[in-house]
């Protein structure tokens, strides 16, 4: 669909209420954050929109999860090439069972074959290039862009004890299975959670002024303002995003219909996948 590479939704995991007794294992790991934001210059978008998204998420998570600056890796725009990502993952190769890794990515994504639906075997992550590649398959073949499955392989290769992947991208739920139990390299003993901003058939919205990705804005605010668990913040952000998308989508309805697209593809509904209820065990510090 025309918006398949537009920047950026499912059933939420039930929230387990927190009591006065701290659950076993809460906050026992050192948290590391890799934050990625890619708004290439050939898109009709302020390239700094992704920088704003990254800055907001980094600030919120660092404050509420006590993440040391030394444990934050930032890759924005020109730094977020294939080689830049490989180097960043290599820098995290020493993580172990006592480490928690949060990966946040705000980028364009979509089907390798545009006539087919996006899915685990047919989804591309658009990395930074100064010029728009001639065709999606060429960009992948030349290594400028990567398959989502390759990115997932890098994540699974790390030995971190817990992994949370937050993806703010078009069709983002299409790749969820790659980051949990469905991946052949998955470690069944590791707790993993995936938070996505859009369903496999949806694109993700920007705010009305197009200054920042809508879901990233709402998630950062929910984390910064929320009390309780990471899951509660994610649920609040999902609700806020879906509500905020309604007026934005109303303005785009006519244009989407003229382009032959289903206006419902704009009705963004973020989703959480958390088989081990990891997010309910992570408390946001005051």
mmCIF file with all atom_site columns, N, CA and C in Angstrom, residues 182-210:
data_model
loop_
_atom_site.group_PDB
_atom_site.id
_atom_site.type_symbol
_atom_site.label_atom_id
_atom_site.label_alt_id
_atom_site.label_comp_id
_atom_site.label_asym_id
_atom_site.label_entity_id
_atom_site.label_seq_id
_atom_site.pdbx_PDB_ins_code
_atom_site.Cartn_x
_atom_site.Cartn_y
_atom_site.Cartn_z
_atom_site.occupancy
_atom_site.B_iso_or_equiv
_atom_site.pdbx_formal_charge
_atom_site.auth_seq_id
_atom_site.auth_comp_id
_atom_site.auth_asym_id
_atom_site.auth_atom_id
_atom_site.pdbx_PDB_model_num
ATOM 1  N N  . UNK A 1 182 ? 8.770  -17.587 18.270 1.00 0.00 ? 182 UNK A N  1
ATOM 2  C CA . UNK A 1 182 ? 8.708  -18.148 16.925 1.00 0.00 ? 182 UNK A CA 1
ATOM 3  C C  . UNK A 1 182 ? 10.051 -18.146 16.200 1.00 0.00 ? 182 UNK A C  1
ATOM 4  N N  . UNK A 1 183 ? 11.007 -17.359 16.675 1.00 0.00 ? 183 UNK A N  1
ATOM 5  C CA . UNK A 1 183 ? 12.299 -17.270 15.988 1.00 0.00 ? 183 UNK A CA 1
ATOM 6  C C  . UNK A 1 183 ? 13.143 -18.504 16.286 1.00 0.00 ? 183 UNK A C  1
ATOM 7  N N  . UNK A 1 184 ? 13.807 -19.072 15.274 1.00 0.00 ? 184 UNK A N  1
ATOM 8  C CA . UNK A 1 184 ? 14.598 -20.292 15.501 1.00 0.00 ? 184 UNK A CA 1
ATOM 9  C C  . UNK A 1 184 ? 15.742 -20.113 16.487 1.00 0.00 ? 184 UNK A C  1
ATOM 10 N N  . UNK A 1 185 ? 16.233 -18.873 16.658 1.00 0.00 ? 185 UNK A N  1
ATOM 11 C CA . UNK A 1 185 ? 17.317 -18.630 17.604 1.00 0.00 ? 185 UNK A CA 1
ATOM 12 C C  . UNK A 1 185 ? 16.812 -18.240 18.989 1.00 0.00 ? 185 UNK A C  1
ATOM 13 N N  . UNK A 1 186 ? 15.505 -18.274 19.188 1.00 0.00 ? 186 UNK A N  1
ATOM 14 C CA . UNK A 1 186 ? 14.949 -17.828 20.462 1.00 0.00 ? 186 UNK A CA 1
ATOM 15 C C  . UNK A 1 186 ? 15.442 -18.685 21.622 1.00 0.00 ? 186 UNK A C  1
ATOM 16 N N  . UNK A 1 187 ? 15.784 -18.007 22.718 1.00 0.00 ? 187 UNK A N  1
ATOM 17 C CA . UNK A 1 187 ? 16.186 -18.667 23.949 1.00 0.00 ? 187 UNK A CA 1
ATOM 18 C C  . UNK A 1 187 ? 14.945 -18.828 24.816 1.00 0.00 ? 187 UNK A C  1
ATOM 19 N N  . UNK A 1 188 ? 14.465 -20.044 24.950 1.00 0.00 ? 188 UNK A N  1
ATOM 20 C CA . UNK A 1 188 ? 13.227 -20.294 25.675 1.00 0.00 ? 188 UNK A CA 1
ATOM 21 C C  . UNK A 1 188 ? 13.325 -19.919 27.148 1.00 0.00 ? 188 UNK A C  1
ATOM 22 N N  . UNK A 1 189 ? 14.531 -19.780 27.658 1.00 0.00 ? 189 UNK A N  1
ATOM 23 C CA . UNK A 1 189 ? 14.711 -19.453 29.068 1.00 0.00 ? 189 UNK A CA 1
ATOM 24 C C  . UNK A 1 189 ? 14.791 -17.952 29.327 1.00 0.00 ? 189 UNK A C  1
ATOM 25 N N  . UNK A 1 190 ? 14.743 -17.148 28.278 1.00 0.00 ? 190 UNK A N  1
ATOM 26 C CA . UNK A 1 190 ? 14.855 -15.699 28.433 1.00 0.00 ? 190 UNK A CA 1
ATOM 27 C C  . UNK A 1 190 ? 13.486 -15.035 28.340 1.00 0.00 ? 190 UNK A C  1
ATOM 28 N N  . UNK A 1 191 ? 13.206 -14.131 29.251 1.00 0.00 ? 191 UNK A N  1
ATOM 29 C CA . UNK A 1 191 ? 11.949 -13.377 29.208 1.00 0.00 ? 191 UNK A CA 1
ATOM 30 C C  . UNK A 1 191 ? 12.052 -12.297 28.140 1.00 0.00 ? 191 UNK A C  1
ATOM 31 N N  . UNK A 1 192 ? 11.064 -12.262 27.246 1.00 0.00 ? 192 UNK A N  1
ATOM 32 C CA . UNK A 1 192 ? 11.058 -11.296 26.147 1.00 0.00 ? 192 UNK A CA 1
ATOM 33 C C  . UNK A 1 192 ? 9.674  -10.688 25.998 1.00 0.00 ? 192 UNK A C  1
ATOM 34 N N  . UNK A 1 193 ? 9.631  -9.406  25.685 1.00 0.00 ? 193 UNK A N  1
ATOM 35 C CA . UNK A 1 193 ? 8.363  -8.716  25.448 1.00 0.00 ? 193 UNK A CA 1
ATOM 36 C C  . UNK A 1 193 ? 8.513  -7.831  24.224 1.00 0.00 ? 193 UNK A C  1
ATOM 37 N N  . UNK A 1 194 ? 7.418  -7.685  23.487 1.00 0.00 ? 194 UNK A N  1
ATOM 38 C CA . UNK A 1 194 ? 7.407  -6.849  22.292 1.00 0.00 ? 194 UNK A CA 1
ATOM 39 C C  . UNK A 1 194 ? 6.251  -5.858  22.405 1.00 0.00 ? 194 UNK A C  1
ATOM 40 N N  . UNK A 1 195 ? 6.548  -4.595  22.154 1.00 0.00 ? 195 UNK A N  1
ATOM 41 C CA . UNK A 1 195 ? 5.530  -3.546  22.113 1.00 0.00 ? 195 UNK A CA 1
ATOM 42 C C  . UNK A 1 195 ? 5.557  -2.943  20.720 1.00 0.00 ? 195 UNK A C  1
ATOM 43 N N  . UNK A 1 196 ? 4.424  -2.958  20.031 1.00 0.00 ? 196 UNK A N  1
ATOM 44 C CA . UNK A 1 196 ? 4.375  -2.430  18.662 1.00 0.00 ? 196 UNK A CA 1
ATOM 45 C C  . UNK A 1 196 ? 3.328  -1.338  18.565 1.00 0.00 ? 196 UNK A C  1
ATOM 46 N N  . UNK A 1 197 ? 3.534  -0.436  17.625 1.00 0.00 ? 197 UNK A N  1
ATOM 47 C CA . UNK A 1 197 ? 2.685  0.742   17.517 1.00 0.00 ? 197 UNK A CA 1
ATOM 48 C C  . UNK A 1 197 ? 1.539  0.584   16.540 1.00 0.00 ? 197 UNK A C  1
ATOM 49 N N  . UNK A 1 198 ? 1.551  -0.462  15.721 1.00 0.00 ? 198 UNK A N  1
ATOM 50 C CA . UNK A 1 198 ? 0.527  -0.603  14.684 1.00 0.00 ? 198 UNK A CA 1
ATOM 51 C C  . UNK A 1 198 ? 0.324  -2.068  14.332 1.00 0.00 ? 198 UNK A C  1
ATOM 52 N N  . UNK A 1 199 ? -0.877 -2.393  13.876 1.00 0.00 ? 199 UNK A N  1
ATOM 53 C CA . UNK A 1 199 ? -1.168 -3.755  13.441 1.00 0.00 ? 199 UNK A CA 1
ATOM 54 C C  . UNK A 1 199 ? -0.455 -4.044  12.131 1.00 0.00 ? 199 UNK A C  1
ATOM 55 N N  . UNK A 1 200 ? -0.470 -5.319  11.749 1.00 0.00 ? 200 UNK A N  1
ATOM 56 C CA . UNK A 1 200 ? 0.205  -5.723  10.519 1.00 0.00 ? 200 UNK A CA 1
ATOM 57 C C  . UNK A 1 200 ? -0.396 -5.049  9.294  1.00 0.00 ? 200 UNK A C  1
ATOM 58 N N  . UNK A 1 201 ? -1.616 -4.587  9.389  1.00 0.00 ? 201 UNK A N  1
ATOM 59 C CA . UNK A 1 201 ? -2.294 -3.944  8.263  1.00 0.00 ? 201 UNK A CA 1
ATOM 60 C C  . UNK A 1 201 ? -2.447 -2.443  8.438  1.00 0.00 ? 201 UNK A C  1
ATOM 61 N N  . UNK A 1 202 ? -1.725 -1.878  9.388  1.00 0.00 ? 202 UNK A N  1
ATOM 62 C CA . UNK A 1 202 ? -1.868 -0.454  9.669  1.00 0.00 ? 202 UNK A CA 1
ATOM 63 C C  . UNK A 1 202 ? -0.550 0.293   9.532  1.00 0.00 ? 202 UNK A C  1
ATOM 64 N N  . UNK A 1 203 ? -0.653 1.574   9.193  1.00 0.00 ? 203 UNK A N  1
ATOM 65 C CA . UNK A 1 203 ? 0.533  2.415   9.253  1.00 0.00 ? 203 UNK A CA 1
ATOM 66 C C  . UNK A 1 203 ? 0.446  3.277   10.504 1.00 0.00 ? 203 UNK A C  1
ATOM 67 N N  . UNK A 1 204 ? 1.583  3.767   10.962 1.00 0.00 ? 204 UNK A N  1
ATOM 68 C CA . UNK A 1 204 ? 1.632  4.542   12.184 1.00 0.00 ? 204 UNK A CA 1
ATOM 69 C C  . UNK A 1 204 ? 1.573  6.021   11.849 1.00 0.00 ? 204 UNK A C  1
ATOM 70 N N  . UNK A 1 205 ? 0.941  6.757   12.712 1.00 0.00 ? 205 UNK A N  1
ATOM 71 C CA . UNK A 1 205 ? 0.751  8.187   12.481 1.00 0.00 ? 205 UNK A CA 1
ATOM 72 C C  . UNK A 1 205 ? 1.815  9.033   13.149 1.00 0.00 ? 205 UNK A C  1
ATOM 73 N N  . UNK A 1 206 ? 1.981  10.224  12.590 1.00 0.00 ? 206 UNK A N  1
ATOM 74 C CA . UNK A 1 206 ? 2.689  11.279  13.286 1.00 0.00 ? 206 UNK A CA 1
ATOM 75 C C  . UNK A 1 206 ? 1.653  12.124  14.017 1.00 0.00 ? 206 UNK A C  1
ATOM 76 N N  . UNK A 1 207 ? 2.115  12.986  14.881 1.00 0.00 ? 207 UNK A N  1
ATOM 77 C CA . UNK A 1 207 ? 1.224  13.953  15.496 1.00 0.00 ? 207 UNK A CA 1
ATOM 78 C C  . UNK A 1 207 ? 0.668  14.863  14.404 1.00 0.00 ? 207 UNK A C  1
ATOM 79 N N  . UNK A 1 208 ? -0.347 15.605  14.728 1.00 0.00 ? 208 UNK A N  1
ATOM 80 C CA . UNK A 1 208 ? -0.999 16.458  13.735 1.00 0.00 ? 208 UNK A CA 1
ATOM 81 C C  . UNK A 1 208 ? -0.028 17.431  13.077 1.00 0.00 ? 208 UNK A C  1
ATOM 82 N N  . UNK A 1 209 ? 0.945  17.921  13.833 1.00 0.00 ? 209 UNK A N  1
ATOM 83 C CA . UNK A 1 209 ? 1.923  18.846  13.248 1.00 0.00 ? 209 UNK A CA 1
ATOM 84 C C  . UNK A 1 209 ? 3.121  18.121  12.639 1.00 0.00 ? 209 UNK A C  1
ATOM 85 N N  . UNK A 1 210 ? 3.090  16.782  12.649 1.00 0.00 ? 210 UNK A N  1
ATOM 86 C CA . UNK A 1 210 ? 4.108  15.934  12.038 1.00 0.00 ? 210 UNK A CA 1
ATOM 87 C C  . UNK A 1 210 ? 5.504  16.167  12.624 1.00 0.00 ? 210 UNK A C  1
#
